[in-house]
XYZ file of C-alpha atoms in Angstrom:
520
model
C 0.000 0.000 0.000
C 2.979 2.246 0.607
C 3.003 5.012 3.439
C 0.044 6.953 4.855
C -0.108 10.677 5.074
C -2.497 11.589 7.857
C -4.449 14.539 7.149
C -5.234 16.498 10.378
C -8.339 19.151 9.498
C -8.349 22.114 11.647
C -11.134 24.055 9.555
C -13.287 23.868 13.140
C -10.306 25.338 14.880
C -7.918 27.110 13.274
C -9.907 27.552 10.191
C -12.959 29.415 12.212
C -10.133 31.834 13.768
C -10.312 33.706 10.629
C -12.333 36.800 10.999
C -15.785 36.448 9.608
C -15.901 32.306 9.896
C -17.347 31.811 13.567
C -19.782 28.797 13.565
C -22.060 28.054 16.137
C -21.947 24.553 18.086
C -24.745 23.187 15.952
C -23.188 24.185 12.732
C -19.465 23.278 13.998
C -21.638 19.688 14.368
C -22.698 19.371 10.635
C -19.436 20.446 9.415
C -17.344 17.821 11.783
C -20.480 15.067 10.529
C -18.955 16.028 6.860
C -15.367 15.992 7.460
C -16.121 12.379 8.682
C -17.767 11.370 5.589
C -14.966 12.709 3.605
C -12.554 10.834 6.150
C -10.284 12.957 7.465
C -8.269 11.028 10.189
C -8.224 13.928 13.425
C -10.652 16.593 13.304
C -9.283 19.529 15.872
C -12.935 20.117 17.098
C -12.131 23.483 18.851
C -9.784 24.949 21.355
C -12.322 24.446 24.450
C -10.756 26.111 26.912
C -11.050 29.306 24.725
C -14.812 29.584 25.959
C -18.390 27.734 26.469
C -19.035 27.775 22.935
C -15.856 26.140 21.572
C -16.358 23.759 25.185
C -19.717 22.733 23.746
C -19.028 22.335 20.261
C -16.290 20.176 21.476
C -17.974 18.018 24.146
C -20.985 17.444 21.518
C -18.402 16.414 18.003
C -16.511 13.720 20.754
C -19.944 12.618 21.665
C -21.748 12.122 18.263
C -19.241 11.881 15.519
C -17.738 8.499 14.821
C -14.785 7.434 12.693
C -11.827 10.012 12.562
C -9.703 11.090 16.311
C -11.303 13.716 17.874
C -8.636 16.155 18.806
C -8.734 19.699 21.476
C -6.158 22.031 21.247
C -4.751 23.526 24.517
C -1.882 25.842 25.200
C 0.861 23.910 27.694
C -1.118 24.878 31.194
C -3.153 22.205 33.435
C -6.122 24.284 33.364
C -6.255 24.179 29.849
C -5.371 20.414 29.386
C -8.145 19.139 32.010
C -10.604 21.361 30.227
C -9.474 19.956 26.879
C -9.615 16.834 28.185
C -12.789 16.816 29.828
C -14.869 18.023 26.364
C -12.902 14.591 24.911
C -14.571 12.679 27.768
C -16.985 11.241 25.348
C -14.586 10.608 22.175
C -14.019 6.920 20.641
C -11.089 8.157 19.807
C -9.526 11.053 21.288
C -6.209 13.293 21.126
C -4.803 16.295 23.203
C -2.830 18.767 21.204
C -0.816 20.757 23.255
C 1.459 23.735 22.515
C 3.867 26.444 23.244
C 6.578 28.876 21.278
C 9.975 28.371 20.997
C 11.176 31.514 18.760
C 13.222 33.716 20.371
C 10.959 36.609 19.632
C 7.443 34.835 21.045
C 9.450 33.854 24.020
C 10.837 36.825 24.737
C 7.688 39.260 24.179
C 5.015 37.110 24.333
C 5.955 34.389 27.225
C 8.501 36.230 29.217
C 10.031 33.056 29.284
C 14.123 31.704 29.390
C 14.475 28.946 27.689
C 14.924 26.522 30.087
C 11.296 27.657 31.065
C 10.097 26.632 28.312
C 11.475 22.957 28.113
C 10.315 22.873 31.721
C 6.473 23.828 30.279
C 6.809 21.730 27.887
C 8.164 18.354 30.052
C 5.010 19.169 32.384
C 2.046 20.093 30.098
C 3.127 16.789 27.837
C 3.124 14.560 30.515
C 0.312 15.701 32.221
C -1.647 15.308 29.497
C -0.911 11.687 28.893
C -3.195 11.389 32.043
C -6.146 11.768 30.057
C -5.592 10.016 26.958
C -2.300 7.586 25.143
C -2.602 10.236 22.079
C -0.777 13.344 22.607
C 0.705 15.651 20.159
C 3.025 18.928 20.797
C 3.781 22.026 18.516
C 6.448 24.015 19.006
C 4.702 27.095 17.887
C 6.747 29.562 15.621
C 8.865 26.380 14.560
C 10.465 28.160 11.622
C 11.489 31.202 13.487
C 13.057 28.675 15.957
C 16.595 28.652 16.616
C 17.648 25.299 15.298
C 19.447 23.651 18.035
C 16.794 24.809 21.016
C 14.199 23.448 18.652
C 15.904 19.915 18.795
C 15.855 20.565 22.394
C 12.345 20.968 22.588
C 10.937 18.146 20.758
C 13.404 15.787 22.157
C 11.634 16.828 25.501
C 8.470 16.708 24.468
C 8.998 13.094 22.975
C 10.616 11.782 26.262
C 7.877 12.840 28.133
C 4.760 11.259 25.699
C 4.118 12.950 22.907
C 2.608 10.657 20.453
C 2.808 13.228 17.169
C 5.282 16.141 16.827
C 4.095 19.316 14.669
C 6.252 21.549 13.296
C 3.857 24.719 12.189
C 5.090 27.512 9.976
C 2.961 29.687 12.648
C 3.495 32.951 10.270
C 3.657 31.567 6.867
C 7.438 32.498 6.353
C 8.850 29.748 5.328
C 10.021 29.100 1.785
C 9.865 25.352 0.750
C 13.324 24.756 -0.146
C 14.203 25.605 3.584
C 11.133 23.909 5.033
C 11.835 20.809 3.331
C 15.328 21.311 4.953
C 13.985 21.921 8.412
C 12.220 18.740 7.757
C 15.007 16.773 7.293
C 17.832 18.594 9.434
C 14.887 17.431 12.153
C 14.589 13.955 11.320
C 18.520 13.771 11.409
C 19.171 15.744 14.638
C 16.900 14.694 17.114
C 17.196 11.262 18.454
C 13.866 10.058 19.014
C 12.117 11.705 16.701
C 11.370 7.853 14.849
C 9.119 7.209 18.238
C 6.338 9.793 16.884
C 4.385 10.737 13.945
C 6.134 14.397 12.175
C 2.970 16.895 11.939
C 3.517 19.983 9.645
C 0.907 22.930 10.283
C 1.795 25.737 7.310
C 0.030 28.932 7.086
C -0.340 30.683 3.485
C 1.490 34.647 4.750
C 3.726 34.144 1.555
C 1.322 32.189 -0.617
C 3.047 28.989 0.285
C 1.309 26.964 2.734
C 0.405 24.035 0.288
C 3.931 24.076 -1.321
C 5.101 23.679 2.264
C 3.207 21.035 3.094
C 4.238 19.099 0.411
C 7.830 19.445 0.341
C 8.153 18.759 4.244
C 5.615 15.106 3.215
C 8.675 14.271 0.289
C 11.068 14.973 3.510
C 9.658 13.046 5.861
C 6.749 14.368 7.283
C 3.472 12.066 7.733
C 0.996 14.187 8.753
C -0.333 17.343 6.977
C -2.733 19.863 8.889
C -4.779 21.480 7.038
C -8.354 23.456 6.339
C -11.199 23.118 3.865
C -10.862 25.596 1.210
C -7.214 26.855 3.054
C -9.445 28.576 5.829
C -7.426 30.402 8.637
C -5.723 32.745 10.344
C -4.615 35.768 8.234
C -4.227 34.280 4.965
C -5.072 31.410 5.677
C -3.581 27.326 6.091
C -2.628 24.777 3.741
C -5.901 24.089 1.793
C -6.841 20.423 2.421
C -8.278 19.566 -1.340
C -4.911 21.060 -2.528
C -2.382 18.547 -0.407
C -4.631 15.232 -1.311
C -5.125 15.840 -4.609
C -1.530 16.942 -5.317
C -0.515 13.499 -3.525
C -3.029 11.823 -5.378
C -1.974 13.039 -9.111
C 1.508 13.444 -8.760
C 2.044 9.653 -7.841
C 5.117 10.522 -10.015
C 6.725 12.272 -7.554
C 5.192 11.371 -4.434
C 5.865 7.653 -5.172
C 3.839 5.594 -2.790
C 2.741 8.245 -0.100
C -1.171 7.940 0.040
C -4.088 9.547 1.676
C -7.487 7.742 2.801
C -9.408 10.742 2.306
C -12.592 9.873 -0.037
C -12.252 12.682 -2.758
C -15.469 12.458 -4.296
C -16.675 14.230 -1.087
C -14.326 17.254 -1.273
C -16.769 19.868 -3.783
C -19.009 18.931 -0.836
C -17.757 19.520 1.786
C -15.933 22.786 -0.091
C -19.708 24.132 -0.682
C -21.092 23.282 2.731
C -18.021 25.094 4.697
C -19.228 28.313 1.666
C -22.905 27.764 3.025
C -22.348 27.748 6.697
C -19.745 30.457 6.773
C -21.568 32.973 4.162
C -18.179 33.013 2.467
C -17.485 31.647 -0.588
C -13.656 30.971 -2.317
C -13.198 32.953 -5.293
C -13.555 31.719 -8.936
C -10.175 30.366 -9.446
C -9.406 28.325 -6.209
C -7.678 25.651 -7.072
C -9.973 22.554 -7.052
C -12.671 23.715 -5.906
C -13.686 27.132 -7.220
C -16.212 27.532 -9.707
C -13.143 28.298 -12.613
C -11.665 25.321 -11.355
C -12.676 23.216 -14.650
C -14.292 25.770 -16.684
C -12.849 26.589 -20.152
C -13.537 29.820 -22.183
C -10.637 29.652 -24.793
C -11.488 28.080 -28.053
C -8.261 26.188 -28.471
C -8.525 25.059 -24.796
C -12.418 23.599 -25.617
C -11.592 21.982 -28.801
C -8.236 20.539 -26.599
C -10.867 19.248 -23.646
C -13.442 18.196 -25.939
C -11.002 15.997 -27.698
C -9.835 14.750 -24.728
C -10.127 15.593 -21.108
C -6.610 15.347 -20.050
C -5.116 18.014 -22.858
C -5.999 20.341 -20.370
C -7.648 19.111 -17.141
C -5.212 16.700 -14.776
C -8.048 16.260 -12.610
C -10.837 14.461 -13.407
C -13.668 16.728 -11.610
C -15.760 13.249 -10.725
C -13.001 12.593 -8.637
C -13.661 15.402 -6.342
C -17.002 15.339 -6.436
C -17.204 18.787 -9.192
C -20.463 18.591 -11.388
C -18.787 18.609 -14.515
C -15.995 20.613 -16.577
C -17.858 23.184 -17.897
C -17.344 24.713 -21.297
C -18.308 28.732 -21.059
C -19.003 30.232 -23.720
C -18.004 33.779 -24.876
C -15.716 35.744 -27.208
C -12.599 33.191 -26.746
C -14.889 30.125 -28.015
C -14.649 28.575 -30.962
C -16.755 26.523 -33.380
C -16.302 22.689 -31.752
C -17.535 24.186 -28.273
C -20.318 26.008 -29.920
C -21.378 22.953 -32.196
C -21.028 20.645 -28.231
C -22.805 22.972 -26.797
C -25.825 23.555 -29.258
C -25.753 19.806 -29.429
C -26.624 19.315 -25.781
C -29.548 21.680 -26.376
C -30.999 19.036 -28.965
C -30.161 20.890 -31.844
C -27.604 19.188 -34.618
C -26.773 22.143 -37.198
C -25.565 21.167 -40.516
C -22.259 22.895 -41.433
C -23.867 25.835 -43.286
C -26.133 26.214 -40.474
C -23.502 26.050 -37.949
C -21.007 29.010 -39.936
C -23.971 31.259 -40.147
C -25.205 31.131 -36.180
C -21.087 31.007 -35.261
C -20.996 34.458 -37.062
C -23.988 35.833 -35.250
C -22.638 33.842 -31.987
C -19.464 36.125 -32.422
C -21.118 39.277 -32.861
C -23.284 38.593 -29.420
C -19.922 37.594 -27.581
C -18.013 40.383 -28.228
C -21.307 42.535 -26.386
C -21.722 40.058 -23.835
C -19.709 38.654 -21.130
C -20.729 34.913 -21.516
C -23.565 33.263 -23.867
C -26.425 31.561 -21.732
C -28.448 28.666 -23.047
C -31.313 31.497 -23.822
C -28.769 33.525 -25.690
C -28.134 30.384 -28.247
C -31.999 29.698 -28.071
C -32.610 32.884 -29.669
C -29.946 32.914 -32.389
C -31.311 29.434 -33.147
C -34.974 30.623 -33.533
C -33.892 33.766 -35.441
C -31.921 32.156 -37.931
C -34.436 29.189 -38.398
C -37.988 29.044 -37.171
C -40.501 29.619 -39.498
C -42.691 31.426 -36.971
C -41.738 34.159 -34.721
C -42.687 35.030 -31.248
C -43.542 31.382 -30.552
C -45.608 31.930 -27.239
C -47.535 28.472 -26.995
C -48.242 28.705 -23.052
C -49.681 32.379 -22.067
C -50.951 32.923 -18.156
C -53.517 34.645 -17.978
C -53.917 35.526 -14.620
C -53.212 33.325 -11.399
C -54.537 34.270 -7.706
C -52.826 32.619 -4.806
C -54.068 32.207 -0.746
C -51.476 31.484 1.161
C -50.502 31.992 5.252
C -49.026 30.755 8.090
C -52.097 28.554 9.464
C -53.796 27.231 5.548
C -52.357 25.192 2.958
C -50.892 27.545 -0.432
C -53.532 27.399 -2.875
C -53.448 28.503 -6.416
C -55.446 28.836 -9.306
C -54.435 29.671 -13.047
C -56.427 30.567 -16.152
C -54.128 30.119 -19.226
C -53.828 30.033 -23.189
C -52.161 27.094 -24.369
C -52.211 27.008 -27.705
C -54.944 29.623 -28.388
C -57.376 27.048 -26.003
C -58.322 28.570 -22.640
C -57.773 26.392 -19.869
C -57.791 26.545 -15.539
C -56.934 24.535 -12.933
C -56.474 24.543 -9.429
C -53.931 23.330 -6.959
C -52.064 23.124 -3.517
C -48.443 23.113 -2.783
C -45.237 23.406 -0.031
C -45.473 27.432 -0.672
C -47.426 29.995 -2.765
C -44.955 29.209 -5.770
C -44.840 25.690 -5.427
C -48.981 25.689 -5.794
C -48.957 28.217 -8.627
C -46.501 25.828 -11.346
C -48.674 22.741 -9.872
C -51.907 24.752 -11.156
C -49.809 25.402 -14.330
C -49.257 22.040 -15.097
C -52.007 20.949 -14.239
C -54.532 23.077 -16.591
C -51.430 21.937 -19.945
C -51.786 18.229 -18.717
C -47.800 18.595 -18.425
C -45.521 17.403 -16.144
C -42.240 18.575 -16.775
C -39.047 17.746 -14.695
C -37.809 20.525 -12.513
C -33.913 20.402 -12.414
C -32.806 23.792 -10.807
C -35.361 26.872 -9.527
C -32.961 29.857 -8.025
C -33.584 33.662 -7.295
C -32.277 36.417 -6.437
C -32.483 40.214 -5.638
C -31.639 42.155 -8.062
C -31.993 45.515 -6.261
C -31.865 46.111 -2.343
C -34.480 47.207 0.362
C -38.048 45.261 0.722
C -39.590 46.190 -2.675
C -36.468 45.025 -4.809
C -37.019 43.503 -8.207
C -36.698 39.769 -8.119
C -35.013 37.414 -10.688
C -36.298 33.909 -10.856
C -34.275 30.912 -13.001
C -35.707 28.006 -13.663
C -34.142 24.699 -15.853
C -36.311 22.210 -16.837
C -36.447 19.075 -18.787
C -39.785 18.194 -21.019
C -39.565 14.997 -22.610
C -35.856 14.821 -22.537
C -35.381 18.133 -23.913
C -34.222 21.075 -21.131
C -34.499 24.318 -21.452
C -34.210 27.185 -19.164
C -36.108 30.329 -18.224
C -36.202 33.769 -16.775
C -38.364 35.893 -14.766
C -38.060 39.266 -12.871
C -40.464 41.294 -10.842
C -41.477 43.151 -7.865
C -43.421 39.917 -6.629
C -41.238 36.671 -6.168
C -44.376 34.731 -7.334
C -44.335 36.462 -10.469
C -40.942 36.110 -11.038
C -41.344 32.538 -10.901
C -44.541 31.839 -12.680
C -42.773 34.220 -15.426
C -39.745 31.905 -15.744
C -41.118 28.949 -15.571
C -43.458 29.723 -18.153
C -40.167 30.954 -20.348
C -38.424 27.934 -20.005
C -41.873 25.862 -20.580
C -42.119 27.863 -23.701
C -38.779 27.264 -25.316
C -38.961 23.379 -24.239
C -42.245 23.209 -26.080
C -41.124 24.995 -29.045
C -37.554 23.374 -29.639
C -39.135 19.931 -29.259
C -41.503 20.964 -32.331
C -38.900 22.158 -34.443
C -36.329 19.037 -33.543
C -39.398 16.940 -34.568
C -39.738 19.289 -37.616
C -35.882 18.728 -38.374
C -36.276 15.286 -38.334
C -39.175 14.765 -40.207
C -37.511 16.890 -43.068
C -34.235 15.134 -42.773
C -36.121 11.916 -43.120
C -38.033 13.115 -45.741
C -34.670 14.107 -47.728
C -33.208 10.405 -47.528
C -36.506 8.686 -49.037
């Protein structure tokens, strides 16, 4: 199997240090439920003896999530240790992570310490906490600041006196990897014991280089990464979690056998559900997980991708859970991602059909930032429908009831077709019952796939955008709505989208019937 990298997730802990990412106990719960499906091996649940809260949050992950260690940080005091230690009580599987500086400048201005203090602290809070539990790990906080020999000192002290795991953090993201993965290794060489224990790094992204760090110290020797979900943390951040495993995982080249039992095809998950509970979301082109990660505007990178994935993608997105690559179209694109794309849809252009809607596709792009599904729609009908203005579902008028103490009820008078039809209906919510009444009075049932919306101005009486895919028949479409009233909004999009599933199904049947006309 080769050798295991442990990956040690701190996104509960060090990751919700970072200003704006406080999580409440319950939501601290959901998250540490996650990181256990994606199977993490330690989760650093909090720091309880920082306050009720993080004791809570603590006491309740030990208590109801199963599978990975369930670690507490605590600084090297007693008090903190038997606090730490009691929010463990309920753990499977529990660890005490215990710390203190040893660069000259925390010691000096932050502990007021000598040296020999230190070690002293160190000897104490290490042993003491093997009281409570046979899994104890030690950081010499500000490791890379450290003067080299003293550092020895220190983890050769902590080591003799329990520690189980020994991290080495790059507290203030100054390392550079060359002399990380040198720190690495000088450490392995110089202190005695150091093959007792487990080598932790903990790298923090000040210089940009938290991941790079990581990695180098794992090809020196290191066995255990810490990390965050979507490089959460302190400042600018930690070592992003998705980053380390999936560089292990791709570049088997030059990782040779190192591994990590993190299931991957729960990382986009867990990425988005961190986004949701934190109301903060990475930016477009995070690595792995941002919303650029496998999107491709550039004609000659399309044609590369469509060809074949790996011309320009070395991660397959199934692998960590993405949707899809995602081909966006705009003023880069060229004719093979327009001719994919329009394909998709359900139409199939012939040549001459395809150069004359790529020349009106160009002329659109270079107005608009990106070319939506209705965008091509339109070109499409333009170019080819016989009859314009294609409206075959008009509402009429709809009236909804709706409150906190009666079921939504809705009822809709509409045209379909130039026939006048109505229908009532209930639902989970005023718009829910008003596109059940729809479908209803066509005699449709068309497959909802993705409803959103959105605010498109601020204060109480914005204006309201509603999307809504659908898929009639096997053919999708999509829609869009906006007004003052949400419920309008939405009956107006999903009447859109109904509309343009309706007519492109006609004129694919139309296309066919002429094509198969054309080979009798």
């Amino acid at each position: 199997m080769g050798e295991k990298v442990y990956i040690f997730d701190t996104t509960l802990r060090d990751g919700e240090q970072a200003p704006g990412f406080s999580m409440t106990a319950e939501e601290k719960l959901q998250m540490a439920h996650q990181l256990a499906r994606l199977n993490v091996d330690i989760i650093e649940a909090g720091f309880a003896a920082a306050s009720k809260g993080d004791f809570e949050a603590v006491y309740r992950i030990a208590k109801e999530v199963k599978g990975p260690i369930i670690c507490s940080l605590a600084r090297a005091l007693e008090s903190d240790i038997e606090i730490a230690a009691k929010a463990l009580e309920p753990a499977e599987r529990k660890r005490i992570h215990t710390f203190i500086a040893t660069s000259p400048i925390h010691m000096q201005y932050k502990l007021r310490m000598t040296p020999e203090e230190v070690l002293e602290r160190i000897k104490r809070a290490v042993s003491f906490a093997r009281n409570f539990t046979d899994d104890v790990e030690f950081s010499c906080e500000d490791a890379t600041r450290s003067e080299r020999e003293f550092l020895y000192r220190a983890i050769e002290t902590a080591i003799k006196s329990g520690a189980t795991v020994i991290n080495i953090p790059d507290t203030v993201g100054y390392a550079i990897p060359e002399e990380f993965g040198q720190l690495i290794e000088d450490i392995m060489n110089n202190v005695p014991n150091i093959d007792k224990v487990i080598l932790s790094v903990h790298c923090h992204d000040d210089l940009g280089l938290a991941t790079a760090n990581s990695l180098i110290a794992v090809k020196h020797g290191a066995r255990q990464v810490e990390c965050t979900i979507n490089g959460i943390g302190e400042r600018a951040g930690n070592a992003a979690l998705e980053e380390v495993v999936m560089a292990l995982k791709v570049r088997k080249d030059f990782f040779g056998d190192l591994y990590t039992e993190v299931n991957t095809k729960e990382i986009y998950k867990t990425s988005r559900l961190l986004c949701r509970i934190t109301g903060n979301f990475v930016q477009p082109n995070k690595a792995i997980v941002g919303d650029n990660a496998f999107a491709h505007e550039s004609g000659i990178h399309q044609h590369g991708v469509l060809s074949h994935r790996m011309t320009y993608e070395i991660i397959n997105p199934e692998d960590v859970g993405f949707p899809m690559s995602r081909i966006v179209l705009g003023k880069h694109s060229g004719r093979h991602a327009l001719k994919k794309r329009l394909e998709e849809l359900g139409f199939k252009p012939t040549k001459e059909e395809l150069d004359k809607i790529f020349e009106k596709f160009k002329e659109l792009a270079d107005r608009k930032k990106e070319i939506y599904d209705e965008d091509l729609e339109a070109l499409i009908f333009q170019e080819f429908m016989k009859i314009e203005d294609q409206e075959p579902v008009k509402v009429l008028h709809f009236q909804v009831q709706s409150g906190d103490k009666m079921i939504p009820t809705a009822t809709v008078r509409l045209l379909f077709k130039d026939e006048e039809r109505e229908a009532t209906s209930t639902g989970n919510g005023p718009v829910d019952a008003t596109i059940k009444a729809i479908q209803k009075a066509l005699g449709l049932e068309p497959k909802l796939l993705d409803y959103s919306i959105k605010a498109l101005t601020p204060n109480t009486d914005a204006q309201a955008e509603a999307r809504v895919v659908l898929e009639l028949d096997g053919v999708k479409a999509s829609g869009r709505g906006v007004d003052t009233d949400i419920i309008k909004a939405s009956v107006k999009a999903f009447t859109d989208a109904l509309n343009r599933a309706i007519v492109r199904k006609e004129y694919i049947l139309q296309r066919e019937e002429i094509r198969e006309e054309g080979t009798v």
